[in-house]
Coordinates of C-alpha atoms in Angstrom, one line a residue:
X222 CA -78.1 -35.5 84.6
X223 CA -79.0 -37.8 81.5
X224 CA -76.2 -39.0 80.0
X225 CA -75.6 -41.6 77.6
X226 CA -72.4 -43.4 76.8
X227 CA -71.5 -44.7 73.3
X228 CA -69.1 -46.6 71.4
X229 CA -70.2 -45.2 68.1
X230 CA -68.0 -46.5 65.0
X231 CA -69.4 -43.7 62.4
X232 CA -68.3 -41.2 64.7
X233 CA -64.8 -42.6 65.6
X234 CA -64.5 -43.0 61.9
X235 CA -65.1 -39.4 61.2
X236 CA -63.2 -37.7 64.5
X237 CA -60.1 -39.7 63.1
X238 CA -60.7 -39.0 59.5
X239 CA -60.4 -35.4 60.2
X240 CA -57.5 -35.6 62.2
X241 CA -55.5 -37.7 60.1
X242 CA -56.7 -34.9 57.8
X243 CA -53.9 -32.3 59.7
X244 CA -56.9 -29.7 58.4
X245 CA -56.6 -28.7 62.4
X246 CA -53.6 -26.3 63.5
X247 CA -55.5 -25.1 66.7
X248 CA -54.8 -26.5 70.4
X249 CA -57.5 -29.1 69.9
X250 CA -54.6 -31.3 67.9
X251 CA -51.6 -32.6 69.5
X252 CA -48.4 -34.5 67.6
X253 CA -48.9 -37.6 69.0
X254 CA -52.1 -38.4 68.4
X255 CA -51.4 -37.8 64.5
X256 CA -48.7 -39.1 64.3
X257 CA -50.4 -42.9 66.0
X258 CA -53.8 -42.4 64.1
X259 CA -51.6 -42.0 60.9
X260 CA -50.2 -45.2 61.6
X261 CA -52.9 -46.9 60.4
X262 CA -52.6 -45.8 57.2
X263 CA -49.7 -46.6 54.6
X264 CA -46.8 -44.5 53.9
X265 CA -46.8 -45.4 50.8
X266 CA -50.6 -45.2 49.5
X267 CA -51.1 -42.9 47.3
X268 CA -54.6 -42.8 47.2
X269 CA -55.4 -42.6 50.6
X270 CA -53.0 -39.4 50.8
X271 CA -55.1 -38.2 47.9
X272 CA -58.0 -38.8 50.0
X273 CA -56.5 -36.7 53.1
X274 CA -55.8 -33.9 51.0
X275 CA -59.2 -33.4 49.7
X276 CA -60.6 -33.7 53.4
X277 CA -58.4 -31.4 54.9
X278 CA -59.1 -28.7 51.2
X279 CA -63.0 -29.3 52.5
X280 CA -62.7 -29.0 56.0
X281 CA -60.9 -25.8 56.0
X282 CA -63.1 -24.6 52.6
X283 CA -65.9 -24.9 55.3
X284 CA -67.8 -21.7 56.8
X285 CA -68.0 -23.7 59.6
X286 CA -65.8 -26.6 59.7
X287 CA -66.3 -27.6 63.7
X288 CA -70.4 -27.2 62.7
X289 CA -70.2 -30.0 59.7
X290 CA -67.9 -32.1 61.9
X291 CA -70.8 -31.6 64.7
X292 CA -73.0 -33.0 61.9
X293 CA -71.2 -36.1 60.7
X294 CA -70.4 -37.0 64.3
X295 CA -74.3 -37.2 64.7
X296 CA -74.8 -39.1 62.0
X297 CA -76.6 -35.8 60.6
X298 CA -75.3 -36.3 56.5
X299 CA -78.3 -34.1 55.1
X300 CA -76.1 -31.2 54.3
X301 CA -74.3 -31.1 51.0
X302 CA -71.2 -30.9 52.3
X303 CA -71.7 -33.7 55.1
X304 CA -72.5 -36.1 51.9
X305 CA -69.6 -34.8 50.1
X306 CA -67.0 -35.8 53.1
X307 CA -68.9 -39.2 53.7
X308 CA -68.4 -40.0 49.9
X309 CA -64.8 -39.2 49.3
X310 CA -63.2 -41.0 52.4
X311 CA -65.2 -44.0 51.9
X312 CA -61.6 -45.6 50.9
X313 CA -60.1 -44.7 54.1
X314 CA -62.4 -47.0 55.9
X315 CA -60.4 -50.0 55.6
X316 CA -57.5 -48.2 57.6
X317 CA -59.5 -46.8 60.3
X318 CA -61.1 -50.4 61.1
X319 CA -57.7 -51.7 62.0
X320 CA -57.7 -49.1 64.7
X321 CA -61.1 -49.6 65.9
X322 CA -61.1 -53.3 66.0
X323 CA -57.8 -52.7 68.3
X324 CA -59.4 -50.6 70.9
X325 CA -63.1 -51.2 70.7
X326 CA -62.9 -54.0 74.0
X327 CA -61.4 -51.0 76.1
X328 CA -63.6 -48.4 75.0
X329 CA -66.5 -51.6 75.8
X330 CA -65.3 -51.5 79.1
X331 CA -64.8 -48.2 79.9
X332 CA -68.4 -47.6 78.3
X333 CA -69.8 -50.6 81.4
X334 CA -68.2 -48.7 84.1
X335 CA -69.1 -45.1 82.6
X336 CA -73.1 -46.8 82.8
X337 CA -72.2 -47.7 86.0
X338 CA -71.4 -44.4 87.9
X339 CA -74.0 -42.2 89.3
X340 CA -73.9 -39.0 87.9
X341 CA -76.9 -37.5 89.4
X342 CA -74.6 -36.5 92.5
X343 CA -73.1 -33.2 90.5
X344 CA -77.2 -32.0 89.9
X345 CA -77.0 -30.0 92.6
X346 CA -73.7 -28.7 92.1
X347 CA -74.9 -27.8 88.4
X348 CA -77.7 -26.4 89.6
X349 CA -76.0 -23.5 91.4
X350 CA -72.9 -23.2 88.7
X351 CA -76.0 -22.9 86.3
X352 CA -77.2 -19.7 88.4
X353 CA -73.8 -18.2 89.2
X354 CA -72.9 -18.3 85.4
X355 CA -76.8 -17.2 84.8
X356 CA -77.0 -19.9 82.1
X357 CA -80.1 -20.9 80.0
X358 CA -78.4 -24.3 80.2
X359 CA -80.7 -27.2 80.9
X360 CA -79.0 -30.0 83.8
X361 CA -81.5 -32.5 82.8
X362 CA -80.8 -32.1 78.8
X363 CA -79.6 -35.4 77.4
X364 CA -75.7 -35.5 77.3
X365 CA -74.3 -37.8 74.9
X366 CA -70.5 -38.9 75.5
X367 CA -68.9 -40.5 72.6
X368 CA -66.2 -42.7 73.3
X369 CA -63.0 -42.4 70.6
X370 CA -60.2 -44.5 70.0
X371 CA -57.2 -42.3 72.7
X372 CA -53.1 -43.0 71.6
X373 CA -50.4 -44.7 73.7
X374 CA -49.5 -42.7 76.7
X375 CA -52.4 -39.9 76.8
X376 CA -54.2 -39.2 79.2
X377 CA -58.3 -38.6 79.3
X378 CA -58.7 -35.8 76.4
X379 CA -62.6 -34.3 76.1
X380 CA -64.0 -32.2 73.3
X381 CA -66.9 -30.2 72.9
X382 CA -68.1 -28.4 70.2
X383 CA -70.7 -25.6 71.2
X384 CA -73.3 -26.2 68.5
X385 CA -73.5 -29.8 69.4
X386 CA -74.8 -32.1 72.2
X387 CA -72.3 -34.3 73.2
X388 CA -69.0 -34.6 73.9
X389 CA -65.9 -36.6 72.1
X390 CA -63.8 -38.7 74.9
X391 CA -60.8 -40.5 74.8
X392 CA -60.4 -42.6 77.9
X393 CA -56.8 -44.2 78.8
X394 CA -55.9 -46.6 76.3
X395 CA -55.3 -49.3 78.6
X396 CA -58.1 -49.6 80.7
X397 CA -57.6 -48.8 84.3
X398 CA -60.8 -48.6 86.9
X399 CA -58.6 -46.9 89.4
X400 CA -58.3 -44.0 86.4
X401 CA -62.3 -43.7 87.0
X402 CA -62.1 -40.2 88.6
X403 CA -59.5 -38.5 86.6
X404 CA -62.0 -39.4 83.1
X405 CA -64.8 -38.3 85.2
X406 CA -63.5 -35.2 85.6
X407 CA -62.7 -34.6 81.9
X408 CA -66.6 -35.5 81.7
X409 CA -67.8 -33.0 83.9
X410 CA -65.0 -30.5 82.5
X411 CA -67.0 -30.6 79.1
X412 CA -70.5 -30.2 80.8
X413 CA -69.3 -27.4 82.2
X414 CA -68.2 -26.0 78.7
X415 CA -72.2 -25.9 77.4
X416 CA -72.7 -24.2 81.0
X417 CA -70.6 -21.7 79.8
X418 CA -71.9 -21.2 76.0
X419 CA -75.5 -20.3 77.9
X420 CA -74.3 -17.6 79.8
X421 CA -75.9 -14.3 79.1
X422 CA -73.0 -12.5 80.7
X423 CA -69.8 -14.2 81.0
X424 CA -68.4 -13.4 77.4
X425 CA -69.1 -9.7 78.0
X426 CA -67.5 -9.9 81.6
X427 CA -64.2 -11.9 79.6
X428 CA -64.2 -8.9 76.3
X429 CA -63.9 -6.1 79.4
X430 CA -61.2 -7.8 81.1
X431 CA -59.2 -8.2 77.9
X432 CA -60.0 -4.8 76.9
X433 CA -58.4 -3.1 80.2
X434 CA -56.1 -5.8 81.6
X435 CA -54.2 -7.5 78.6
X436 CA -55.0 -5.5 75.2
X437 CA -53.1 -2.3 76.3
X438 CA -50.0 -4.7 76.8
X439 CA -50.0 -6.7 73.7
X440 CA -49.5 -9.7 75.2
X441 CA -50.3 -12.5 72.8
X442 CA -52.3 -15.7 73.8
X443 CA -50.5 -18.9 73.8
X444 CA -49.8 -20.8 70.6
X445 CA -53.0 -22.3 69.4
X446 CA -55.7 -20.2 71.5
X447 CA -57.2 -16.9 71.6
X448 CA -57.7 -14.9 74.1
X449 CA -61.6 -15.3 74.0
X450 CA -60.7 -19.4 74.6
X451 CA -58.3 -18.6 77.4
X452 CA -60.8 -16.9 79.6
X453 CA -64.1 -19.1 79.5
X454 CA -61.1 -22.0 79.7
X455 CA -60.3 -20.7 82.9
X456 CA -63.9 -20.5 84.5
X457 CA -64.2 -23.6 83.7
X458 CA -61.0 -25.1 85.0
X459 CA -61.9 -23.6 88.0
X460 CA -65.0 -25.8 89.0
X461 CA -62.9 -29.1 87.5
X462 CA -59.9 -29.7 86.3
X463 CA -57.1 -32.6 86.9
X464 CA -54.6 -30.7 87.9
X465 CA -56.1 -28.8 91.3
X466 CA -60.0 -30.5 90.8
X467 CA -61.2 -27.3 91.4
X468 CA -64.8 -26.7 92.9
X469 CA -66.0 -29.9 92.1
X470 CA -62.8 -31.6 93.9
X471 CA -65.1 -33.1 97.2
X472 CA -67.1 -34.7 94.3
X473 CA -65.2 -36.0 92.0
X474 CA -62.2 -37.0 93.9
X475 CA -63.4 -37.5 97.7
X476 CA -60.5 -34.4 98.6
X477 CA -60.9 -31.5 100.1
X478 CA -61.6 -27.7 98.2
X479 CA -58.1 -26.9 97.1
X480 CA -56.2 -23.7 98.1
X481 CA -53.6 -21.7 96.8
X482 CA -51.6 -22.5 99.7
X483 CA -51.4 -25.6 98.8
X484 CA -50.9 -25.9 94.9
X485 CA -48.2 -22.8 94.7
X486 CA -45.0 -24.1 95.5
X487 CA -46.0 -27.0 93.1
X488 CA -47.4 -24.7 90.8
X489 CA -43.9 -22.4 91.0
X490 CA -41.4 -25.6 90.1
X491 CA -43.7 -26.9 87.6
X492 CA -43.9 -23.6 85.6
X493 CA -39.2 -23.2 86.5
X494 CA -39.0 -26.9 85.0
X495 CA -41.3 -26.9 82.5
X496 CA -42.2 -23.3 81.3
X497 CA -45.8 -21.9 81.1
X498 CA -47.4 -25.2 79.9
X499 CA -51.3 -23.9 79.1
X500 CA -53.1 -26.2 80.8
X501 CA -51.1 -25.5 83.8
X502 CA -51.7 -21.7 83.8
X503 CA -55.2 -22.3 83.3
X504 CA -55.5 -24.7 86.2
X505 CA -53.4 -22.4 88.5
X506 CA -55.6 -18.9 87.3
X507 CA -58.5 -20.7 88.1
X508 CA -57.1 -21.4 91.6
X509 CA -56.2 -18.1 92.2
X510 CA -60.2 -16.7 91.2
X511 CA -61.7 -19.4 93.1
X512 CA -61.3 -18.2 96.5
X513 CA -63.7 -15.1 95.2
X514 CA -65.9 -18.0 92.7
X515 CA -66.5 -19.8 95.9
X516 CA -67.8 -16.8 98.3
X517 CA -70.1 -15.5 95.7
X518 CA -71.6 -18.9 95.3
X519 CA -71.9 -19.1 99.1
X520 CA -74.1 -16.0 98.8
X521 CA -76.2 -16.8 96.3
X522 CA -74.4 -14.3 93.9
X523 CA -73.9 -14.1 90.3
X524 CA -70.5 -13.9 88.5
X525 CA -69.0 -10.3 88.1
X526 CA -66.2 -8.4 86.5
X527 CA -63.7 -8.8 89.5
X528 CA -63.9 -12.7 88.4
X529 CA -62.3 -12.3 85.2
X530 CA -60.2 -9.2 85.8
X531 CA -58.5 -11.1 88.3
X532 CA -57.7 -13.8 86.1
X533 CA -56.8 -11.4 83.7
X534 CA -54.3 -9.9 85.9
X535 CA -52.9 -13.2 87.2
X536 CA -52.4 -14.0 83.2
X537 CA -50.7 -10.9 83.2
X538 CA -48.2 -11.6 85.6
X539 CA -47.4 -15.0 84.4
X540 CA -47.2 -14.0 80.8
X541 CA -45.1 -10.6 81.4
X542 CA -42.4 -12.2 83.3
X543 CA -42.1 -15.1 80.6

């Protein structure tokens, strides 16, 4: 793998510009992250709210918001509109340095252990997740992995956006080394994403199992997601997540594969105490398809429709009784 880690103040700047914006209503913005990026701003400026209203009018004016955030993040401002967002909240960069300045020595020394770990061990692994997904993704393509400013009390949160070439990470605010593994993972979570994107099958495999498993019940996707998202979430989750670890568990975390047997009593009086949290449902359906993930892998086979009408059905059964 070719990775390359980065502390990258123009695009911290602009991944907290837009979510200070509140332009995003999806699953890919949480409460307290606003609320603690907001922070740095104000209550009582005027201008700057001004500011944040004419971000979030072009940001969801856009025909493509997540590609002109892909842009800016890149440093890419040759598009009008790019130019247009880098002009108007030129004012807010006061606010966002206080943030920066506070974090930037843990994100320096998250980014020295990051250079420090050798991620050529998952190349295999890729290698055959590439095939079983039959993916045009390239394992040696250069990966870059931005680091971003996290709040208080979160753990490791990754993005990816599928036109782009990198992912967004925000490691533990207080720095940790023992914490290594579980940000790894997130890491690997997000590679796995673009192995998704270049699939020539698996979005055709997810449609069907919609089609005939969940559409003739009109059962809606959780708050924030669609369907589509659901399904290549769960494919993924089930190679790496930090809930079960998934596939890549002997990797990443030195532990054995896991097995249904021994995540479902956990799994059970998580979801009694704590309803049908999403990221819990998607680490628990990828458990249940990975017995059948793993054994075509072991033969050399590529993914089929049983893979994600099996999930399908598994959402079902969670989702039905809820």
């Amino acid at each position: 793998m070719n990775i390359t880690i980065s502390t990258n103040k123009n695009t911290a700047f602009f991944y907290w510009l837009q979510t200070v914006s509140g332009w995003d209503e999806t699953a890919a913005a949480d409460d307290e992250t606003l609320a603690y990026y907001r922070s740095f701003i104000s209550n009582d400026d005027a201008a700057a709210k001004h500011t944040l209203q004419n971000v979030k009018n072009l940001l969801r004016g856009c025909t493509d918001p997540r590609k002109l955030q892909s842009e800016v993040y890149a440093g890419n401002f040759s598009d009008s509109a790019a130019q247009k967002l880098k002009k108007i909240s030129f004012n807010l960069r006061p606010d966002f340095d206080k943030l920066w300045l506070e974090q930037l020595d843990t994100l320096e020394r998250w980014k020295e252990l990051l250079e420090r770990y050798n991620f050529a061990r998952f190349d295999e692994s890729f290698a055959k997740i590439t095939a079983f997904l039959e993916s045009s993704f390239n394992p040696k393509s250069k990966q870059t992995i931005y680091l971003l400013p996290n709040a208080p009390g979160k753990n490791t949160i990754g993005h990816r956006i599928s036109s782009g070439d990198f992912i967004l990470l925000r490691p533990p605010i207080e720095y940790n080394p023992d914490r290594l593994n579980s940000v790894i993972c997130v890491i690997i979570h997000e590679i796995l994403h673009a192995v998704e994107f270049g699939s020539k099958t698996t979005r055709k495999l997810m449609k069907q199992a919609y089609d005939t498993q969940l559409k003739p019940y009109d059962i809606s996707a959780p708050a924030g997601y669609t369907w589509k998202i659901i399904f290549f979430e769960t494919i993924v989750y089930c190679f790496a997540n930090n809930i079960t670890g998934g596939y890549l568990r002997p990797q990443i975390f030195g532990k054995p594969k896991p097995t249904t047997d021994e995540f479902e009593q956990k799994a059970n009086r998580f979801f009694e105490q704590n309803g049908l949290k999403t990221g819990h449902v998607l680490a628990w359906v990828g458990l249940c398809i990975f017995p059948l993930v793993d054994e075509l892998m072991s033969e050399g086979k590529a993914v089929n429709q049983e893979v994600f009408d099996m999930a399908a059905r598994e959402f079902y059964k969670l989702w039905e009784q809820s």
